[in-house]
mmCIF file of C-alpha atoms in Angstrom:
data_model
loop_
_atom_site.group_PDB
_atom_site.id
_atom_site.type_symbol
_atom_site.label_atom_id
_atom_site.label_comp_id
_atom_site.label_asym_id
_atom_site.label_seq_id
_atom_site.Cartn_x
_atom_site.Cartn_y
_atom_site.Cartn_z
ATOM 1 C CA UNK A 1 -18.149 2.043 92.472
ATOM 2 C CA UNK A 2 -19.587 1.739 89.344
ATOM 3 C CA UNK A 3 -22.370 -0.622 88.450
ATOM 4 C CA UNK A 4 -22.171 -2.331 84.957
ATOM 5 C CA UNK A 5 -24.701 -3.402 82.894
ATOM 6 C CA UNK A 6 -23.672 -6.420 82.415
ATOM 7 C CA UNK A 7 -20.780 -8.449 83.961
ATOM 8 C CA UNK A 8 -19.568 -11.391 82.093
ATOM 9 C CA UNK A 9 -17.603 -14.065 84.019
ATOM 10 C CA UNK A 10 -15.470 -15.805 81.168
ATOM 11 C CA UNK A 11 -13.778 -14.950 78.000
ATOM 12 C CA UNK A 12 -14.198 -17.958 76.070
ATOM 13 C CA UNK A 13 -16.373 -17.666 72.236
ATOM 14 C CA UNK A 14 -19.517 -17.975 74.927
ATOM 15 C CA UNK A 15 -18.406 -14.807 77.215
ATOM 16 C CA UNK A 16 -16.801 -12.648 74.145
ATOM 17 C CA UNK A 17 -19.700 -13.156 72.096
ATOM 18 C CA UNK A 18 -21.991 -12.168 74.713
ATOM 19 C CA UNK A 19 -20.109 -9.471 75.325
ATOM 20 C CA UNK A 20 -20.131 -8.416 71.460
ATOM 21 C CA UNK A 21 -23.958 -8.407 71.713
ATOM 22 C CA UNK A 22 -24.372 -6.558 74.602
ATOM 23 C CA UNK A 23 -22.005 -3.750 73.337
ATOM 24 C CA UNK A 24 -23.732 -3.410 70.243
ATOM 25 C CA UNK A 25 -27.130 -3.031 72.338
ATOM 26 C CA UNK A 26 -25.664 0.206 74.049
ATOM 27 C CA UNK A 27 -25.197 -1.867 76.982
ATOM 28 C CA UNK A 28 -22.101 -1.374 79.604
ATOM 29 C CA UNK A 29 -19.889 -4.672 79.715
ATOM 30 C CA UNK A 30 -17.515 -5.914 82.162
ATOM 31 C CA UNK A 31 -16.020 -9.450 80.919
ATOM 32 C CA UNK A 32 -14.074 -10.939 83.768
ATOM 33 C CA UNK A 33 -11.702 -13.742 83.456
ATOM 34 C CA UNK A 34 -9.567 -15.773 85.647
ATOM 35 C CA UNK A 35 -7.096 -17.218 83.507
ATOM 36 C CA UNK A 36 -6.547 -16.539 80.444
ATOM 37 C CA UNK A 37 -8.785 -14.003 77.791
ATOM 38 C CA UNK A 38 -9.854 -16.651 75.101
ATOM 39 C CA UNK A 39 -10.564 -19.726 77.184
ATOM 40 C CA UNK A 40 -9.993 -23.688 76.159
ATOM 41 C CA UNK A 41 -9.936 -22.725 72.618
ATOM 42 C CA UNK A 42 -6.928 -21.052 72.823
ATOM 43 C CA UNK A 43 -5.008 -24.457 73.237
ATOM 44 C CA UNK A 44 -6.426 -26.069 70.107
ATOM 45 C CA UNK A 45 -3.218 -25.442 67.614
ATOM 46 C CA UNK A 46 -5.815 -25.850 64.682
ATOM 47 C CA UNK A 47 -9.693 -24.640 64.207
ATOM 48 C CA UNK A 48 -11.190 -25.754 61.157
ATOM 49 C CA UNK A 49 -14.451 -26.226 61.497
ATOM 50 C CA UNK A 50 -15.576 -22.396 62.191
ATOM 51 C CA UNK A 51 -17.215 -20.365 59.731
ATOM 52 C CA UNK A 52 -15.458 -17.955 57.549
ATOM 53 C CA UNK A 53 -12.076 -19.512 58.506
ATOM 54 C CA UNK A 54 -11.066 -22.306 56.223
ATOM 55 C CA UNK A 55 -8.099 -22.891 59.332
ATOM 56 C CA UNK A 56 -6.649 -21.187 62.273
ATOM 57 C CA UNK A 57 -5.082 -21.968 65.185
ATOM 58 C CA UNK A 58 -7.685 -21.420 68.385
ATOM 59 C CA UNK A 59 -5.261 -18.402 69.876
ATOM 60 C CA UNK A 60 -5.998 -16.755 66.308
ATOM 61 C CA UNK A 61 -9.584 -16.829 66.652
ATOM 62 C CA UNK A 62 -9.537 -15.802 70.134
ATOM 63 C CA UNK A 63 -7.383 -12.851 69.791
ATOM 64 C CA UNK A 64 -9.617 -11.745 66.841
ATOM 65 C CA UNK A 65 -12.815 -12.138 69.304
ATOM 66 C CA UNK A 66 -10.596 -10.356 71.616
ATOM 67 C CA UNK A 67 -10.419 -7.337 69.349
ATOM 68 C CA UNK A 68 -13.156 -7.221 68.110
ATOM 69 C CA UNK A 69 -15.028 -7.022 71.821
ATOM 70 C CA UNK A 70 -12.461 -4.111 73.128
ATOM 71 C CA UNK A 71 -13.349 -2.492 69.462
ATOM 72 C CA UNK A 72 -16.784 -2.124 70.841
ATOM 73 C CA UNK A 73 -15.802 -0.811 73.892
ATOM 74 C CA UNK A 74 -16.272 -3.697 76.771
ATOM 75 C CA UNK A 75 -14.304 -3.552 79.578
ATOM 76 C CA UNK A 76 -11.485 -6.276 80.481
ATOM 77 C CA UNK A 77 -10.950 -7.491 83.736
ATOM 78 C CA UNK A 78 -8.415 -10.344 85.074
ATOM 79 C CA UNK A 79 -9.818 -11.841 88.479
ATOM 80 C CA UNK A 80 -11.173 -14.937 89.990
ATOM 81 C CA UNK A 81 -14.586 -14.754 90.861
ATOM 82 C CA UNK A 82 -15.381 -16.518 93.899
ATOM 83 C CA UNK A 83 -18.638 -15.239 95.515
ATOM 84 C CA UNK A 84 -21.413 -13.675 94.208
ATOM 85 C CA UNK A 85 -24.445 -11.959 96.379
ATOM 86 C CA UNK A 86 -27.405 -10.233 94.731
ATOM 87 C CA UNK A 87 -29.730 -7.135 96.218
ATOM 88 C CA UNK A 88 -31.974 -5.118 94.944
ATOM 89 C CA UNK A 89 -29.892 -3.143 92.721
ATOM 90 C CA UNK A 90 -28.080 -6.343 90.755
ATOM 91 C CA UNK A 91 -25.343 -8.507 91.824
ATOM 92 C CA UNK A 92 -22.062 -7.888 93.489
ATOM 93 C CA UNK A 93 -19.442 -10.632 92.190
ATOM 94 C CA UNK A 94 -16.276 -10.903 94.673
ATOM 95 C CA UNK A 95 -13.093 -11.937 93.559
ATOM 96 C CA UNK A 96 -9.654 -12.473 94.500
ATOM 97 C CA UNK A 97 -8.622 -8.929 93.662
ATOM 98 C CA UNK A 98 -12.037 -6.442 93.746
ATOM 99 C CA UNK A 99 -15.664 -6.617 94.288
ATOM 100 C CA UNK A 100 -17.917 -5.455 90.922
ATOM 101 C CA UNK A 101 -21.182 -4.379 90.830
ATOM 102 C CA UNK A 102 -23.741 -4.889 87.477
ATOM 103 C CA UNK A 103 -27.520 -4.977 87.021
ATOM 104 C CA UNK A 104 -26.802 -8.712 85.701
ATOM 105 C CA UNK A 105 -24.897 -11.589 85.434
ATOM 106 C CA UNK A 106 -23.823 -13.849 82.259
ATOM 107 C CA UNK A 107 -22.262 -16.856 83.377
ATOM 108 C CA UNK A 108 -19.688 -17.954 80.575
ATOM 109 C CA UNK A 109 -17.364 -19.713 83.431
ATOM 110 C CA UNK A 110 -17.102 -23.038 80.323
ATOM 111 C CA UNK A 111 -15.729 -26.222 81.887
ATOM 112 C CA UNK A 112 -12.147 -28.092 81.739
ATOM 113 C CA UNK A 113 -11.552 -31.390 80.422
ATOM 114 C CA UNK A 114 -10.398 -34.053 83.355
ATOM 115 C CA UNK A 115 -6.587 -34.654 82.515
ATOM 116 C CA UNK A 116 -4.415 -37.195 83.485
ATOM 117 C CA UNK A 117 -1.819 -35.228 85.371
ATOM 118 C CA UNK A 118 0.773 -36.665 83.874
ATOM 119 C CA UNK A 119 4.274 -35.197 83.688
ATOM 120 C CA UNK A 120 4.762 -34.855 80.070
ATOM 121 C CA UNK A 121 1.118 -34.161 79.657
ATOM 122 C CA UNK A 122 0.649 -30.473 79.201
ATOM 123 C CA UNK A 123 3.817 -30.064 77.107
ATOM 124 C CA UNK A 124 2.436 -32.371 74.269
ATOM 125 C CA UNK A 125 -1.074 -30.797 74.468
ATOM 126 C CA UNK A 126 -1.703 -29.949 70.597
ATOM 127 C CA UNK A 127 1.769 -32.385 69.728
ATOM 128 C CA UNK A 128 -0.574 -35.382 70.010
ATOM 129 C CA UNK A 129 -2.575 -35.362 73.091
ATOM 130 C CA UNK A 130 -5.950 -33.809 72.523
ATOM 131 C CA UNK A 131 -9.183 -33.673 74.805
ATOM 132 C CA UNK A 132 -11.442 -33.530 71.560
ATOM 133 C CA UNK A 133 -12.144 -35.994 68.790
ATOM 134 C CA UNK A 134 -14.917 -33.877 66.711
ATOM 135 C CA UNK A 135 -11.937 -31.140 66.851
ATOM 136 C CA UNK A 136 -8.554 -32.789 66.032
ATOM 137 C CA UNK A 137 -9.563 -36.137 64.789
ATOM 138 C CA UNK A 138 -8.765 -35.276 61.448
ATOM 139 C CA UNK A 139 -5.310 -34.423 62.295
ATOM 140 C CA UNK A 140 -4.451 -38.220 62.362
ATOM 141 C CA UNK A 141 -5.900 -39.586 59.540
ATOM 142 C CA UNK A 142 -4.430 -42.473 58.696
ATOM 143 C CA UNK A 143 -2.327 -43.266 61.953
ATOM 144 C CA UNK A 144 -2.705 -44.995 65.613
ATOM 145 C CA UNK A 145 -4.432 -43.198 68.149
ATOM 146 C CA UNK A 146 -5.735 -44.409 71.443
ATOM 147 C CA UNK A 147 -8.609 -43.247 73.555
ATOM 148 C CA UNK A 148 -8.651 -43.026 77.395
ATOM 149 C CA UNK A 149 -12.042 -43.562 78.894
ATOM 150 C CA UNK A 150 -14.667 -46.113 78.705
ATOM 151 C CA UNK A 151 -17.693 -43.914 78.704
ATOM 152 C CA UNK A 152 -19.937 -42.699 76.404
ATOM 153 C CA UNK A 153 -17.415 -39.939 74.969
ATOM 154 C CA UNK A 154 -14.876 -41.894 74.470
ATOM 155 C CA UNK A 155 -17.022 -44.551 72.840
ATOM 156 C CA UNK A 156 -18.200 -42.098 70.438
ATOM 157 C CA UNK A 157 -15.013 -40.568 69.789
ATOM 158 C CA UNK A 158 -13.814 -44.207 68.705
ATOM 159 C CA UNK A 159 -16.830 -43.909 66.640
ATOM 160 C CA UNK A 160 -15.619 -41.304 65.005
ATOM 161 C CA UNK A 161 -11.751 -41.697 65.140
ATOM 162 C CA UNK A 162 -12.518 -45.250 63.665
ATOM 163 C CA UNK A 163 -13.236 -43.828 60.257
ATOM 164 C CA UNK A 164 -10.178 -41.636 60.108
ATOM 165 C CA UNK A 165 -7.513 -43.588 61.860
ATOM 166 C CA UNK A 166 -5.458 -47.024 60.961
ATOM 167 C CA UNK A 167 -6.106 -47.834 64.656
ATOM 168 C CA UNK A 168 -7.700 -46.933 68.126
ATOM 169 C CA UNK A 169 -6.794 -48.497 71.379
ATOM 170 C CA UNK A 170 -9.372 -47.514 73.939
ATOM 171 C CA UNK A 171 -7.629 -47.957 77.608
ATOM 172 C CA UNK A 172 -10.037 -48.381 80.080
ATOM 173 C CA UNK A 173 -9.397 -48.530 83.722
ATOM 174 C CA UNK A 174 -12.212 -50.353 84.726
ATOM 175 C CA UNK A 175 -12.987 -54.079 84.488
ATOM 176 C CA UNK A 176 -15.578 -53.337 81.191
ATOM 177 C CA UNK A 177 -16.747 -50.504 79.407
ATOM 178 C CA UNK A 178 -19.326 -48.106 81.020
ATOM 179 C CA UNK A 179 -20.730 -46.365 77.905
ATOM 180 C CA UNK A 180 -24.108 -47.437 76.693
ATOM 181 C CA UNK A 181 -24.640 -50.914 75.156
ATOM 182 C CA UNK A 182 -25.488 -49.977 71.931
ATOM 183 C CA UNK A 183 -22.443 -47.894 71.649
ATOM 184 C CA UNK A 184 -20.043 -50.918 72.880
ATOM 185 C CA UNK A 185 -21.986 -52.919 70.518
ATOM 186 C CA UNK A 186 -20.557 -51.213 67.535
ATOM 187 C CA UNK A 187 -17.632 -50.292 68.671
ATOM 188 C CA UNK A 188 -16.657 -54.227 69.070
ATOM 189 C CA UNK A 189 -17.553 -54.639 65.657
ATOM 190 C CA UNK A 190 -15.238 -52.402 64.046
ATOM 191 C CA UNK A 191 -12.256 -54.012 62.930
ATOM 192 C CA UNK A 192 -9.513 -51.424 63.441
ATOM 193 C CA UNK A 193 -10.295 -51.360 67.820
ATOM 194 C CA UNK A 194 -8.922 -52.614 70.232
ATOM 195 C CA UNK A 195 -10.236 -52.354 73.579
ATOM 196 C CA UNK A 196 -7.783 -52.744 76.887
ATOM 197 C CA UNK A 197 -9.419 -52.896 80.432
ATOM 198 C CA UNK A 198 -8.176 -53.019 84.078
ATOM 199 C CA UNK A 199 -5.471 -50.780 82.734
ATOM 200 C CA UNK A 200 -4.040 -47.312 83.612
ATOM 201 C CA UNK A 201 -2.134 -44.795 81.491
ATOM 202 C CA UNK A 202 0.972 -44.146 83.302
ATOM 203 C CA UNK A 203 3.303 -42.574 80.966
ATOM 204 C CA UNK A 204 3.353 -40.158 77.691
ATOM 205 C CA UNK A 205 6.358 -40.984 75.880
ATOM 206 C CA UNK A 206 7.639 -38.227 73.325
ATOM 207 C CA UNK A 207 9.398 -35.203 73.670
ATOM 208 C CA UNK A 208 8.158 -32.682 70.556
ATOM 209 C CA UNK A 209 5.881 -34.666 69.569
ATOM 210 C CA UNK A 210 3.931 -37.967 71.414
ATOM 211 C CA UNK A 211 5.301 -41.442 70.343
ATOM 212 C CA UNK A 212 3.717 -43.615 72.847
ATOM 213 C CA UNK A 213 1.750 -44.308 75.943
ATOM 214 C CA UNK A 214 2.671 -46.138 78.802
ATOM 215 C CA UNK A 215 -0.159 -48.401 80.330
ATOM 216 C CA UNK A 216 0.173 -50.498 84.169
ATOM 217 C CA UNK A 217 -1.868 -53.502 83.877
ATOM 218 C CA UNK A 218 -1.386 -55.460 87.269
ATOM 219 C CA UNK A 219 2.070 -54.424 88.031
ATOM 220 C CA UNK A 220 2.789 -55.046 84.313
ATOM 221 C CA UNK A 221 3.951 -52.345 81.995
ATOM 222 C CA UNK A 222 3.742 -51.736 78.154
ATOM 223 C CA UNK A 223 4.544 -49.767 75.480
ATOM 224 C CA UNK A 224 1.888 -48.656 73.140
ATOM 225 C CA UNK A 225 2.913 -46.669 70.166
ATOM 226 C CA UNK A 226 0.130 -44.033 68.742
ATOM 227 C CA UNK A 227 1.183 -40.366 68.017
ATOM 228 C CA UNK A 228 -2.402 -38.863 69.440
ATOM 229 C CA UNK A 229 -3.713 -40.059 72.194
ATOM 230 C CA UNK A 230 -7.909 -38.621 72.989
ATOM 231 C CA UNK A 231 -8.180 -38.322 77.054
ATOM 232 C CA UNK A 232 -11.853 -38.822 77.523
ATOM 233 C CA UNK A 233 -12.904 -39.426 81.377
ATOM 234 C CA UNK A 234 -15.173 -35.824 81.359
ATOM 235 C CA UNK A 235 -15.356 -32.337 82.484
ATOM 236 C CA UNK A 236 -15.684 -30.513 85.046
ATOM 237 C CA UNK A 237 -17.418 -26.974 84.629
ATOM 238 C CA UNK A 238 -16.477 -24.414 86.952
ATOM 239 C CA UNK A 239 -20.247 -23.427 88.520
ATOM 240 C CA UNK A 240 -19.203 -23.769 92.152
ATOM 241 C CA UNK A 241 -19.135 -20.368 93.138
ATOM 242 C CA UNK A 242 -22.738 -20.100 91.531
ATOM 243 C CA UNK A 243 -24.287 -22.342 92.747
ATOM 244 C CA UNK A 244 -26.738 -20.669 95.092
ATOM 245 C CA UNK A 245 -28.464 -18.567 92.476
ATOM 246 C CA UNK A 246 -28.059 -21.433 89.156
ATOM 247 C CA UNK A 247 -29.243 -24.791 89.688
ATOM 248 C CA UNK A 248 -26.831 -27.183 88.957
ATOM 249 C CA UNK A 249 -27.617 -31.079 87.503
ATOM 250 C CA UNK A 250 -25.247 -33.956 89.397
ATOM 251 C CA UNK A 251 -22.144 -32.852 87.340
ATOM 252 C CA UNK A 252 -22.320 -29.493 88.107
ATOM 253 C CA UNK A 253 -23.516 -27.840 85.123
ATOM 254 C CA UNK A 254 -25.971 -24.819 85.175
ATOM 255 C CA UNK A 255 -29.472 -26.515 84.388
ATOM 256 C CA UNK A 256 -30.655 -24.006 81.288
ATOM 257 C CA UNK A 257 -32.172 -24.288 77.826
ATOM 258 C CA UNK A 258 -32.035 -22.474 74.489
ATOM 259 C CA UNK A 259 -33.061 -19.715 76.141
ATOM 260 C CA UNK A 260 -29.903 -19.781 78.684
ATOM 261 C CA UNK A 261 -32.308 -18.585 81.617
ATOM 262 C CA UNK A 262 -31.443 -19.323 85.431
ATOM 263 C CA UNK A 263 -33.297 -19.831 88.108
ATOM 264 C CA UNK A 264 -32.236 -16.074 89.311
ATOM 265 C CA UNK A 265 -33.518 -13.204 87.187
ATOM 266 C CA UNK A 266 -31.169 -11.539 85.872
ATOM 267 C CA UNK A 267 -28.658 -14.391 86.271
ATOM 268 C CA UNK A 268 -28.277 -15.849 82.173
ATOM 269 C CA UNK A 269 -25.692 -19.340 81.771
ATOM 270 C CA UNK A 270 -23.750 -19.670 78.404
ATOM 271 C CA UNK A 271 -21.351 -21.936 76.272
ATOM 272 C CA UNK A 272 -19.818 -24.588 78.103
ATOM 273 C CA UNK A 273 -21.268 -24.391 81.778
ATOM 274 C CA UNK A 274 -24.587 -25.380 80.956
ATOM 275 C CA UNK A 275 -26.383 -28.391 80.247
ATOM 276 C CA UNK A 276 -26.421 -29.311 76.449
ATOM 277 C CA UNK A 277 -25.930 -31.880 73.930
ATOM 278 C CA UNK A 278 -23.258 -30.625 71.650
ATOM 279 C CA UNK A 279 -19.868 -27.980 73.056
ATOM 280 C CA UNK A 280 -18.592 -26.205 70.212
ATOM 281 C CA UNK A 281 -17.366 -22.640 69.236
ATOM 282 C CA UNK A 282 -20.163 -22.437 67.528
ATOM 283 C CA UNK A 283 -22.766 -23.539 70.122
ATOM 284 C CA UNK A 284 -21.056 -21.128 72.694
ATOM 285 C CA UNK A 285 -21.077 -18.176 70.769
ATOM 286 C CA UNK A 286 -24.497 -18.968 69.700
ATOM 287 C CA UNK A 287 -25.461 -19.041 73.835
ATOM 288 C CA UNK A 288 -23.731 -15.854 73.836
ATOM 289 C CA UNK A 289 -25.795 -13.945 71.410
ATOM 290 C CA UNK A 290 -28.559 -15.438 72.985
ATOM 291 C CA UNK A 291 -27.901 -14.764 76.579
ATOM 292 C CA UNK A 292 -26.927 -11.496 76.184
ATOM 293 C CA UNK A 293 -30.348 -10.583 73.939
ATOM 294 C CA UNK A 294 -31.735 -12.139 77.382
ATOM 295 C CA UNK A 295 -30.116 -9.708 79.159
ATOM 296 C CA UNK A 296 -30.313 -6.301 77.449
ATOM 297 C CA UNK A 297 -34.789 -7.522 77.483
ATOM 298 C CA UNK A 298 -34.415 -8.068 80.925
ATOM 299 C CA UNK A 299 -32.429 -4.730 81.789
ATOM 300 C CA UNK A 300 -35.138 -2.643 79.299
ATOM 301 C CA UNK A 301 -37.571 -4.391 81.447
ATOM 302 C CA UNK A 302 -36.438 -3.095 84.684
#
């Protein structure tokens, strides 16, 4: 069996741009991904805020990643990773399908945004239900959105969504708002929010395109109509099968810096997985470039 390089678990900007990196270094490159080649951006039905694209939609940009990586010769894998070991020789990454061997490890895994699990939800993902406000916020300029959450992302995507919108609801489930008091202090003094608590988002009413939500307060139901609705109760980044050789803080993100180092040598963390401030494109292909520079020092090390 043959022993890569470098195996890359993820195809997201993060993974692909490592991958890009590492190709160009003379480096072998297995990417491996369990889904779909492209990751969460691949859902967003507009980018605009990615240099050298004025817009696209986030399949666009992917597939050109995608092309661009296979250009330089990386290797393309579908399969779950589930276990992953490490000898003396590298790392051997199990998954569902095959075991693969490779001198070291970029974890790209990312991280999905908590949904609702709603009926309707998935079918009016990019039709008015979005997961983020610095992405699509400027879709609905001008009309009624609501937030779900009560935390500090969805008090600064009212923030934000404040300046575009006519109106933000935030629904909250909880008896209060759990975001930090400074950001529920300005929040309550914008005119154009409106805060619900104790109340649960039951229903996404639309069938193209969203028209309402549905929220349960007590037993009571109502009607509220917004056409984009910003579902903000966090992430969860899919480290678990890592977590033996990355250290992972209490929401189960890969504790790394700029420098996308683990605790493991050899073992690097980009884009979405790791502890940061800001999750962008941009920030994840920026970890990519800079894991996999980590990488090919560490592998002209050895």
């Amino acid at each position: 069996m043959a022993r890569y390089d470098i195996a890359v678990i993820g195809s997201g900007p993060a993974g692909l741009t490592a991958a890009l990196y590492a190709r160009r270094a003379g480096k072998s490159v297995l990417v491996l991904e369990k889904e779909n080649f492209g990751g969460q951006i691949t859902f967003s039905p507009k980018v605009e805020n990615y240099p050298t694209h004025k817009a696209l939609s986030g399949a666009e940009l992917s597939e050109q990643m995608l092309d661009q990586v296979q250009a330089q010769g990386a290797e393309l894998e579908m399969d779950h990773i589930t276990a992953i070991s490490k000898d003396a020789d590298g790392f051997t990454l199990t998954g569902d399908y095959g075991e693969y061997l490779a001198k070291t490890v970029i974890l790209a895994a990312g991280s999905k945004h908590r949904t609702l699990g709603l009926p309707n939800e998935e079918n009016l993902v990019g039709s008015g239900v979005c997961y983020c406000a610095v992405c699509d916020g400027a879709f609905f300029k001008g009309q009624d959105v609501a937030v779900i959450g009560g935390g500090n992302t969805a008090l600064q995507d009212t923030v934000l969504l404040a300046e575009l919108c006519r109106s933000v609801t935030i629904v909250q489930n909880l008896p209060t708002l759990t975001g930090e008091q400074a950001l529920q202090d300005k929040i309550t003094k914008l005119p154009n929010v409106k805060i619900i608590v104790n109340a649960t988002v039951t229903a996404l009413n639309g069938d193209d395109s969203l028209e309402s939500i549905t929220i349960d307060r007590a037993g009571n139901t109502e009607q509220i109509p917004v056409t984009g609705v910003f579902v903000a109760i966090g992430q969860k980044p899919e480290n678990d099968a890592f977590s033996e050789f990355a250290e992972l803080d209490s929401y189960g993100y890969a504790v790394s810096d700029e420098r996308c180092l683990t605790q493991t040598a050899g073992l690097f963390v980009a884009g979405d997985c790791r502890t940061k401030a800001i999750r962008q494109v941009v920030t994840a292909a920026s970890d990519g470039a800079v894991a996999a520079l980590a990488a090919c020092r560490y592998l002209d090390s050895l």
